[in-house]
Each structure stands twice: as structure tokens, then as C-alpha cells.
mmCIF file of C-alpha atoms in Angstrom:
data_model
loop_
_atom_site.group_PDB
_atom_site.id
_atom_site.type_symbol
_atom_site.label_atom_id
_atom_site.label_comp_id
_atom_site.label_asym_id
_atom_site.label_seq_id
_atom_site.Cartn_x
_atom_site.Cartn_y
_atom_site.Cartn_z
ATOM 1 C CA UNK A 14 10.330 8.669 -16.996
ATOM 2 C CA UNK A 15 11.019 12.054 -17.116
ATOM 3 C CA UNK A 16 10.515 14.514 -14.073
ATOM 4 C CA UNK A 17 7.991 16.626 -15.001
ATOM 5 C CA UNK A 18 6.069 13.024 -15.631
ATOM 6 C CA UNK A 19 6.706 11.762 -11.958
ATOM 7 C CA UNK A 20 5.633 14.798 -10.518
ATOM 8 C CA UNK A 21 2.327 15.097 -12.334
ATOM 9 C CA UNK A 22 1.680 11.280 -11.208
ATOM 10 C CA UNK A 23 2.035 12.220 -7.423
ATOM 11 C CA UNK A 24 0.068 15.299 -7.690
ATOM 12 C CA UNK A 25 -2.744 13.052 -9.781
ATOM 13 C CA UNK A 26 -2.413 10.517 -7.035
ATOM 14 C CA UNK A 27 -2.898 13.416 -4.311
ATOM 15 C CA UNK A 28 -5.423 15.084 -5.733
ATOM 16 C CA UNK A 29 -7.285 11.566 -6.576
ATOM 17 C CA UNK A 30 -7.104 10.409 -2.757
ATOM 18 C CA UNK A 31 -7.872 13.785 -0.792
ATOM 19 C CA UNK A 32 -11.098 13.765 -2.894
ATOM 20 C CA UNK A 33 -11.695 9.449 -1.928
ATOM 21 C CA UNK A 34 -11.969 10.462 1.428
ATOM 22 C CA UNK A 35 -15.041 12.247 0.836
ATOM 23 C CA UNK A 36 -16.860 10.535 -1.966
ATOM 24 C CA UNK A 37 -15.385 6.699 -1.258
ATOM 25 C CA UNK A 38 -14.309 6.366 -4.520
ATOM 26 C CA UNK A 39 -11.110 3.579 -3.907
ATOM 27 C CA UNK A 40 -8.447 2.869 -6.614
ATOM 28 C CA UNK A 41 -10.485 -0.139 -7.205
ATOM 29 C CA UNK A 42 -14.188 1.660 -8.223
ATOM 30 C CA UNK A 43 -12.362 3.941 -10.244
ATOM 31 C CA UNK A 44 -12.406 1.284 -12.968
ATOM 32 C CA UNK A 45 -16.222 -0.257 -13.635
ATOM 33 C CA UNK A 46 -14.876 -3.407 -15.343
ATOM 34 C CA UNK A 47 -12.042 -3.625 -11.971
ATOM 35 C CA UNK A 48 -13.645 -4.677 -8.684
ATOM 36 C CA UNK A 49 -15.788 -7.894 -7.907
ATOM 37 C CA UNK A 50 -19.360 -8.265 -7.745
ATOM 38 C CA UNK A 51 -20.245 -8.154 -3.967
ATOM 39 C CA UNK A 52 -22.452 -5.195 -3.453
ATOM 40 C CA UNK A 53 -23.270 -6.469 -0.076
ATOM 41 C CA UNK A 54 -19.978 -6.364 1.178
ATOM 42 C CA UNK A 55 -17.957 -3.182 2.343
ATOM 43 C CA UNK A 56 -14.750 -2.221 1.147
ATOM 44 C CA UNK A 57 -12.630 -3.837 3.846
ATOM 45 C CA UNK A 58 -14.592 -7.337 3.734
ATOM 46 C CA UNK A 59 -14.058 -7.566 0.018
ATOM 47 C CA UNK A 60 -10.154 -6.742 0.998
ATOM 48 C CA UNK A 61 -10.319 -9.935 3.309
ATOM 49 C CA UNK A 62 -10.627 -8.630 6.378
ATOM 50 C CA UNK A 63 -12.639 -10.369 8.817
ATOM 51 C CA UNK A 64 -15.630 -8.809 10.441
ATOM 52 C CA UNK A 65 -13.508 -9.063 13.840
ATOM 53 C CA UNK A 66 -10.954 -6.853 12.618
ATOM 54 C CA UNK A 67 -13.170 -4.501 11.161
ATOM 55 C CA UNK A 68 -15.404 -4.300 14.711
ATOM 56 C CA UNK A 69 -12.332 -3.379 16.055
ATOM 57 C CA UNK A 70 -10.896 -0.420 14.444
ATOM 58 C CA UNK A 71 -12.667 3.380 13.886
ATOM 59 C CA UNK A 72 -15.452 2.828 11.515
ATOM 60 C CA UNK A 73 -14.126 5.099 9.113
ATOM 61 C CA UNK A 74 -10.760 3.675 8.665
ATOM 62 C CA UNK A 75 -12.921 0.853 7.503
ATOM 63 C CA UNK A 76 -15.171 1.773 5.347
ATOM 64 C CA UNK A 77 -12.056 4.293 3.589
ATOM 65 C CA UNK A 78 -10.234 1.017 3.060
ATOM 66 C CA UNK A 79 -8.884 1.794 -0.496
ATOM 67 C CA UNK A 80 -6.651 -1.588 -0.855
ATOM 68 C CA UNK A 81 -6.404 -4.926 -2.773
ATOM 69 C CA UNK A 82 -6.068 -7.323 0.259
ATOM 70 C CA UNK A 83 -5.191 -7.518 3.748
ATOM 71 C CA UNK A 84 -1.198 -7.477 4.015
ATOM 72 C CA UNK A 85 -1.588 -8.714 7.709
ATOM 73 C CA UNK A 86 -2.786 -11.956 6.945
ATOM 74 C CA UNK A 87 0.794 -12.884 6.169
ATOM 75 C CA UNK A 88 2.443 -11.029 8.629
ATOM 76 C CA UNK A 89 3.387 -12.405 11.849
ATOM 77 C CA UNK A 90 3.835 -9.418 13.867
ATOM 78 C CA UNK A 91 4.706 -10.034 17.208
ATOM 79 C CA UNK A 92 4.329 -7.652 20.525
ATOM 80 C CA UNK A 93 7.122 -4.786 20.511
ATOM 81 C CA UNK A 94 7.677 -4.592 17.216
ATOM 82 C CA UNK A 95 7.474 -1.676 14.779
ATOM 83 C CA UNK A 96 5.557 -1.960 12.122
ATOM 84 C CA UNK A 97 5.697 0.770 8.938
ATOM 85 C CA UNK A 98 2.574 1.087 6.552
ATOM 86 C CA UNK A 99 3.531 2.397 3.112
ATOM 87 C CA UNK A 100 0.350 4.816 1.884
ATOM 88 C CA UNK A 101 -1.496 4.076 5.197
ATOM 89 C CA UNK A 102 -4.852 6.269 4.309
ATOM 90 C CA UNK A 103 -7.001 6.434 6.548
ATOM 91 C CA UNK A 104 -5.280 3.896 9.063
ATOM 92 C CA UNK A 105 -6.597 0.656 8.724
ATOM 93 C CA UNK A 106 -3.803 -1.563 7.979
ATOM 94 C CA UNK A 107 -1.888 0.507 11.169
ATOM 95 C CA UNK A 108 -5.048 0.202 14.108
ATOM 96 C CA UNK A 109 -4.848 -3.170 13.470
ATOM 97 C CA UNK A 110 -1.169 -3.201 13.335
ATOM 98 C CA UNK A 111 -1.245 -1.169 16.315
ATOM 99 C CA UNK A 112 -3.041 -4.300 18.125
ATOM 100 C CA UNK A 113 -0.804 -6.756 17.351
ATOM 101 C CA UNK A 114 2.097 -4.672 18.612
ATOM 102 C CA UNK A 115 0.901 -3.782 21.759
ATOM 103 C CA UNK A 116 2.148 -0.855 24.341
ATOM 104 C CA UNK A 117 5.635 -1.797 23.679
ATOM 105 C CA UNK A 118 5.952 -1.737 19.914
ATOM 106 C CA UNK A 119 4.734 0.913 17.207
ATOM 107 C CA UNK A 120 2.660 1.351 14.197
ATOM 108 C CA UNK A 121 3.264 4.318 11.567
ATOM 109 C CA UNK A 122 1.727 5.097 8.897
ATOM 110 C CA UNK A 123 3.185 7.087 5.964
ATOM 111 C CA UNK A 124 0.755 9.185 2.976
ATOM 112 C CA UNK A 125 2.041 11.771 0.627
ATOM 113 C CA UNK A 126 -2.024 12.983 0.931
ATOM 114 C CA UNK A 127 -2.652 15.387 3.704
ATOM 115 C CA UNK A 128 -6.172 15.039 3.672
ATOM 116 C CA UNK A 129 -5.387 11.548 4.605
ATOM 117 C CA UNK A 130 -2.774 11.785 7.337
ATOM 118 C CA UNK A 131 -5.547 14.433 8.724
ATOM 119 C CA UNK A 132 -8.170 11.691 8.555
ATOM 120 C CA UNK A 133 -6.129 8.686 10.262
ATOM 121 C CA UNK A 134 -4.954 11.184 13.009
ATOM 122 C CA UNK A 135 -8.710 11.944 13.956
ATOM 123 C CA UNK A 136 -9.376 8.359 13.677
ATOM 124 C CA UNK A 137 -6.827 7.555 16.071
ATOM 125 C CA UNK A 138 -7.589 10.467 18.301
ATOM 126 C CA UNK A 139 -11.218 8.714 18.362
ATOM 127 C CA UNK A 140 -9.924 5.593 19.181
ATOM 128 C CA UNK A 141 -7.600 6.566 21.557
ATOM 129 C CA UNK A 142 -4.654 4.297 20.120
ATOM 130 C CA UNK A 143 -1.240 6.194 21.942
ATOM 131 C CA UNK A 144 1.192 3.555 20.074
ATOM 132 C CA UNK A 145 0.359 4.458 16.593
ATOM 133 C CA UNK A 146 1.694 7.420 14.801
ATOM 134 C CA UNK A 147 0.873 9.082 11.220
ATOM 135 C CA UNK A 148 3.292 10.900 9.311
ATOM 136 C CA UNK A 149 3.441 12.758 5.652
ATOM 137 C CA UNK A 150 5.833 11.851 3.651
ATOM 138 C CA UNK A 151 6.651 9.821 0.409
ATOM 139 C CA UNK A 152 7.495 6.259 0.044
ATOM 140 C CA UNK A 153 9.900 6.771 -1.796
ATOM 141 C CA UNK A 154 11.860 8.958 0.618
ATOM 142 C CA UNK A 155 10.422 7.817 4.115
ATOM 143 C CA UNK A 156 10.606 10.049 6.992
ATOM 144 C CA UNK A 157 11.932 6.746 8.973
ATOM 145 C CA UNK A 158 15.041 6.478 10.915
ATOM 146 C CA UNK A 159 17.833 3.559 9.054
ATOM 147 C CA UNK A 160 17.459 -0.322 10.523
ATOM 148 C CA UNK A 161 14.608 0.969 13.451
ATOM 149 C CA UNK A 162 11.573 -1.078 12.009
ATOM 150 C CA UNK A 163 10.684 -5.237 11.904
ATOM 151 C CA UNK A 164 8.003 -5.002 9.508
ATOM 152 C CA UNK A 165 7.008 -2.964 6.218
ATOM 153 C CA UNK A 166 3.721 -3.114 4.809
ATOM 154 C CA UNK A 167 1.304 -1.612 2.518
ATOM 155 C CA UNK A 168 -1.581 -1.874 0.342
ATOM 156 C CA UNK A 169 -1.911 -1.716 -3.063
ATOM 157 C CA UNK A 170 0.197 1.416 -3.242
ATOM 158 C CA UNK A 171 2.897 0.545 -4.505
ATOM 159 C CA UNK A 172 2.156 -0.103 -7.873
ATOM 160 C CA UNK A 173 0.671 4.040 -7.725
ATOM 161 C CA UNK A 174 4.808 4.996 -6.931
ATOM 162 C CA UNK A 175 6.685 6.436 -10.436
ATOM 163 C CA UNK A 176 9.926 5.102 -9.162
ATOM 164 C CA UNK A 177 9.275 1.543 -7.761
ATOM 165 C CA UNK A 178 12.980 0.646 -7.330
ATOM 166 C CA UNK A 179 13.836 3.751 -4.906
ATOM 167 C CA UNK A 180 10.540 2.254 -2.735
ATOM 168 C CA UNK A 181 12.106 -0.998 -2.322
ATOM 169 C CA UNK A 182 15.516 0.257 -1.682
ATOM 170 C CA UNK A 183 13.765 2.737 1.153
ATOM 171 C CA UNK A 184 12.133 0.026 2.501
ATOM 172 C CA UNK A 185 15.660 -2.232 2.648
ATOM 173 C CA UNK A 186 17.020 1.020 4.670
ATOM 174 C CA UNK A 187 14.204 1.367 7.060
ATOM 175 C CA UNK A 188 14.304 -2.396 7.779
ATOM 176 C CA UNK A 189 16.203 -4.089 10.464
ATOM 177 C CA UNK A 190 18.448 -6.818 9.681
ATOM 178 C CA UNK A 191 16.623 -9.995 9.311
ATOM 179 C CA UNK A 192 12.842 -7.467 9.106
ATOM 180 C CA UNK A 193 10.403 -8.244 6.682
ATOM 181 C CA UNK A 194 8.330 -7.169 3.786
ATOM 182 C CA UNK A 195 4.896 -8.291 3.596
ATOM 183 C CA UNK A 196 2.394 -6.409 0.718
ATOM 184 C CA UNK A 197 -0.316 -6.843 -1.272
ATOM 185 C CA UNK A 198 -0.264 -5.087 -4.634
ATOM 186 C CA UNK A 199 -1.080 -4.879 -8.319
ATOM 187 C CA UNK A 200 0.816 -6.431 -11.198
ATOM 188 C CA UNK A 201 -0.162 -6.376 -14.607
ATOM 189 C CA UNK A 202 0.826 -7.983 -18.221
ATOM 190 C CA UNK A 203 0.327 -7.061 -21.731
ATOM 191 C CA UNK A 204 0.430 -2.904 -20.417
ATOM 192 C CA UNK A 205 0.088 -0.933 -24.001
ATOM 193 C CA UNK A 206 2.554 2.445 -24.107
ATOM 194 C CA UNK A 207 -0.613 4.649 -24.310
ATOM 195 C CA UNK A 208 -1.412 3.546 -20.908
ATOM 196 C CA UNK A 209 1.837 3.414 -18.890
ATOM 197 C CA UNK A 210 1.734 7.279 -20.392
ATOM 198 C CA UNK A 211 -1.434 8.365 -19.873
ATOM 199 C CA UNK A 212 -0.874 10.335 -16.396
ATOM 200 C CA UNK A 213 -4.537 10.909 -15.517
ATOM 201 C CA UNK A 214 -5.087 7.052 -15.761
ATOM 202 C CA UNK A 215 -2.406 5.746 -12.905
ATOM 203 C CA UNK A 216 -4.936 6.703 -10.069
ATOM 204 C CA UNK A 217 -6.551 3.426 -11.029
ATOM 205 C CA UNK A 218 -4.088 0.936 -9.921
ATOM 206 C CA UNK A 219 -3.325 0.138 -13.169
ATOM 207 C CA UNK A 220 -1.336 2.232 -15.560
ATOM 208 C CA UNK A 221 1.502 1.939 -12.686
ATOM 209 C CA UNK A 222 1.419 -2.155 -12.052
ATOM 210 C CA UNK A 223 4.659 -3.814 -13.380
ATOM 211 C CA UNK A 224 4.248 -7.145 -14.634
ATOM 212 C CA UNK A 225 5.146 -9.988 -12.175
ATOM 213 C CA UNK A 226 8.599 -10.504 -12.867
ATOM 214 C CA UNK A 227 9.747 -7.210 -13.138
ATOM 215 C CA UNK A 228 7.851 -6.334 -9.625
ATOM 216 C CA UNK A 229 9.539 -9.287 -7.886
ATOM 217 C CA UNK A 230 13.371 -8.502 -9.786
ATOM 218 C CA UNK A 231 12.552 -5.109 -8.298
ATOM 219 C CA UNK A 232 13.121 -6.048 -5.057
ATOM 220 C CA UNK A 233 16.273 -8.277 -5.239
ATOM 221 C CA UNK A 234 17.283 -5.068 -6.622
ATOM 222 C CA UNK A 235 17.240 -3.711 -3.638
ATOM 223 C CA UNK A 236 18.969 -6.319 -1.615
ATOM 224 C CA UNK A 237 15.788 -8.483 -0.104
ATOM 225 C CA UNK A 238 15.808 -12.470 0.020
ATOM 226 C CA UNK A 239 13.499 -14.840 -0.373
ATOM 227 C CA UNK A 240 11.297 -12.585 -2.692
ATOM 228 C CA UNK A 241 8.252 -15.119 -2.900
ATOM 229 C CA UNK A 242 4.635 -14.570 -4.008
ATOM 230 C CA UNK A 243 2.423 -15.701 -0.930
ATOM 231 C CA UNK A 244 -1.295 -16.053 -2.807
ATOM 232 C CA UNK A 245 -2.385 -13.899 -6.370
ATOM 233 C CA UNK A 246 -5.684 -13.613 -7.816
ATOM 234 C CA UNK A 247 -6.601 -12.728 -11.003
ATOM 235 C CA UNK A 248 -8.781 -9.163 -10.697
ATOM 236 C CA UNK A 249 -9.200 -7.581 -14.164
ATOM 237 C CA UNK A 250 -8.948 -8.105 -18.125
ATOM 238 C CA UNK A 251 -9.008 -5.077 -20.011
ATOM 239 C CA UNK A 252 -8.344 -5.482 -23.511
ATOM 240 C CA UNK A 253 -5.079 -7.179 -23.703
ATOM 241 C CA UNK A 254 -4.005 -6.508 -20.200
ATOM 242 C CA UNK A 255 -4.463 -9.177 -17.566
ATOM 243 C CA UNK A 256 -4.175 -8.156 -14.249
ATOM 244 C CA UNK A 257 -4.099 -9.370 -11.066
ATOM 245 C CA UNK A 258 -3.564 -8.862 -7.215
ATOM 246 C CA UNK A 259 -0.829 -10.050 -5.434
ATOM 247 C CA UNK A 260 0.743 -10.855 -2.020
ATOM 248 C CA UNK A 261 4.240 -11.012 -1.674
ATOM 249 C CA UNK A 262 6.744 -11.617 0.974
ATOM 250 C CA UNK A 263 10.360 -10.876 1.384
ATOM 251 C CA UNK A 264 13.141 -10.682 3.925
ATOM 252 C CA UNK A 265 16.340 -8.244 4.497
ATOM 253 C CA UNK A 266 19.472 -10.148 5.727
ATOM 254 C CA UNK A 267 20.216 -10.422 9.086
#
């Protein structure tokens, strides 16, 4: 992909994202055909969080909850640890990573959008969470000390990054030994040309999704083990293009 490509993506992806925070437009509703029929639920119940964890955090990290899942459900973050949110919005993966962690561990989140990193920090400065922390930055260059974090999630953000393999090797780096990956994301199969090149059309989840094999390959790439796909579901058929959301779990040697 050639620079000039990459850099219009991110700005898309910016620009795309600092306006979501005021209309609640996700990544999902930006495609009619894309999300699921369940106009009585909010955005972060028809991500799978429970109502429990959604009582619990700022109500406006909730109802911003731009994802595809709930990465936590398959992480088994323990008290002390740090835990690093790829494209963390408006917080709500991180306040409820923040929980699990406790006084003695960390939660940061990472966004390229500073309309969002302004967002989570008022919703943390509302909830008065002291062990979480918000910084800007891009996933694929984290502002992240090497081998200082357990876990690494994120939420369907992955599949919005240009350069997929330099994410994966940034999260390796981040990672301590034996730390783990845990994400829920996009894949897709049957992506036309027009569509992988159409720049204005990536803020949808979709242009950007690799298809299954590729995504997983991507992150043996990088040097992770035990690359496995912990639950997938299909979510949209457009055309030719089948795709689907997916949870996946890996682990960096110890």
C-alpha cells in the first residue's frame, strides 16, 4: 500500500471517530445491511456485555461503545496486572479493565483520535478511576515501554490499521514474556480490489478485515503461540463478501 494511501486511511479513520463521539454513529451503523436487529438493546449489550458491567462504568463510555464484542470475556486478568487497550475510545474496555486489575495493576488505553482520548479522560475524571491512564498514540507504534504489560486487548480496531503486521509485532514488544493477546475483530472473505481501495469505505470495519487465515498467519508473524480463534460469528454478507466477527487468543513466549 503505498504511503500516501496509509495516511489518508488514518486521517479517514480520525476524522470518522472524532465525529462518532457526537452523533453515535459506531463502525458497525455505518453499514445498514452490518449490525443485528436489536433496537432495544444499546451498543454495549449487543457487544456482549452484561448489564453488570455496563452499571458499572461512566455511562458514556457505554453507550460510545463502538466494538464487535467484549474482548474481556476471554481474558483472565488477574489483580496487578497491566492491561493495554488497542483503540480504547471512549474507555470502556479499560474501566472495566481497570476493575479487574485493582490498585496494584494498570489499565491504558491507546487512540490515534484526540477527540477520543479527551472523552475517556473526562470519563475517568468522572469516575474517579486513579489506576487507569489514556494516551494518544498509534497502534502501530505504541507509546508503551518493551516487555512492561500482561495483557493486550482491543476491539474491533484492528482490522481499521493499514499495516496489520507492524500491530502485531508492537503488541509482541509491549508484551511480557509468557503475556497474552486477547481481541475481538473483523475478518472478511471474498474482499473485491475496488473495496480494499476505496479509502473513504475502511471506516466501516470492512474494507480493512483480512480474511481468517491471513489475520491469524499475521500474528505468528510476529512471534505469538498458540494463535487460536476463541468463538466467531457470522455478521454480514455483502455481495460476495462474507464477513464475520471474531475472537482470538494468543500468547508471547515466556
Amino acid at each position: 500500500m503505498k504511503q500516501h494511501n496509509v495516511e489518508q486511511i488514518k486521517a479517514s479513520v480520525r476524522k470518522h471517530y472524532a465525529s462518532s463521539i457526537k452523533t453515535d454513529e459506531s463502525c458497525c451503523s455505518s453499514l445498514t445491511d452490518c449490525c443485528p436487529d436489536t433496537p432495544t438493546n444499546s451498543p454495549a449489550e449487543k457487544n456482549g456485555y452484561t448489564e453488570a458491567q455496563i452499571s458499572s462504568i461512566p455511562t458514556d463510555a457505554a453507550e460510545h461503545s463502538f466494538g464487535c464484542g467484549n474482548p474481556l470475556e476471554y481474558a483472565d486478568v488477574q489483580e496487578g496486572d497491566i492491561v493495554v487497550d488497542l483503540g480504547s475510545g471512549a474507555g470502556i474496555d479499560v474501566f472495566l479493565a481497570s476493575q479487574l486489575v485493582g490498585k496494584n495493576g494498570r489499565a491504558i488505553g491507546i487512540d490515534m483520535t484526540p477527540e477520543m482520548i479527551e472523552k475517556a479522560q473526562q470519563n475517568a475524571e468522572e469516575t474517579g478511576a486513579k489506576n487507569v491512564d489514556f494516551r494518544l498514540g498509534e497502534i502501530e507504534s505504541m507509546p508503551v515501554e518493551d516487555k512492561s504489560v500482561d495483557w493486550i486487548i482491543s476491539n474491533c480496531v484492528i482490522c481499521l490499521s493499514p499495516d496489520k503486521d507492524k500491530v502485531f509485532k508492537e503488541a509482541y514488544r509491549v508484551l511480557k514474556p509468557g503475556g497474552k493477546l486477547v481481541v475481538s475483530d473483523m475478518v472478511a472473505n471474498n474482499m473485491p480490489r475496488w473495496a480494499k481501495a476505496a479509502v473513504s469505505a475502511w471506516v466501516s470495519c470492512i474494507s480493512g478485515a483480512l480474511p481468517e487465515d491471513q489475520y491469524l498467519d499475521a500474528i505468528r508473524q510476529a512471534g505469538f503461540e498458540d494463535v487460536q480463534v476463541l468463538s466467531k460469528s457470522a455478521y454480514a454478507k455483502m455481495r460476495q463478501v462474507e464477513v464475520a466477527s471474531v475472537k482470538v487468543a494468543a500468547v508471547k513466549p515466556a
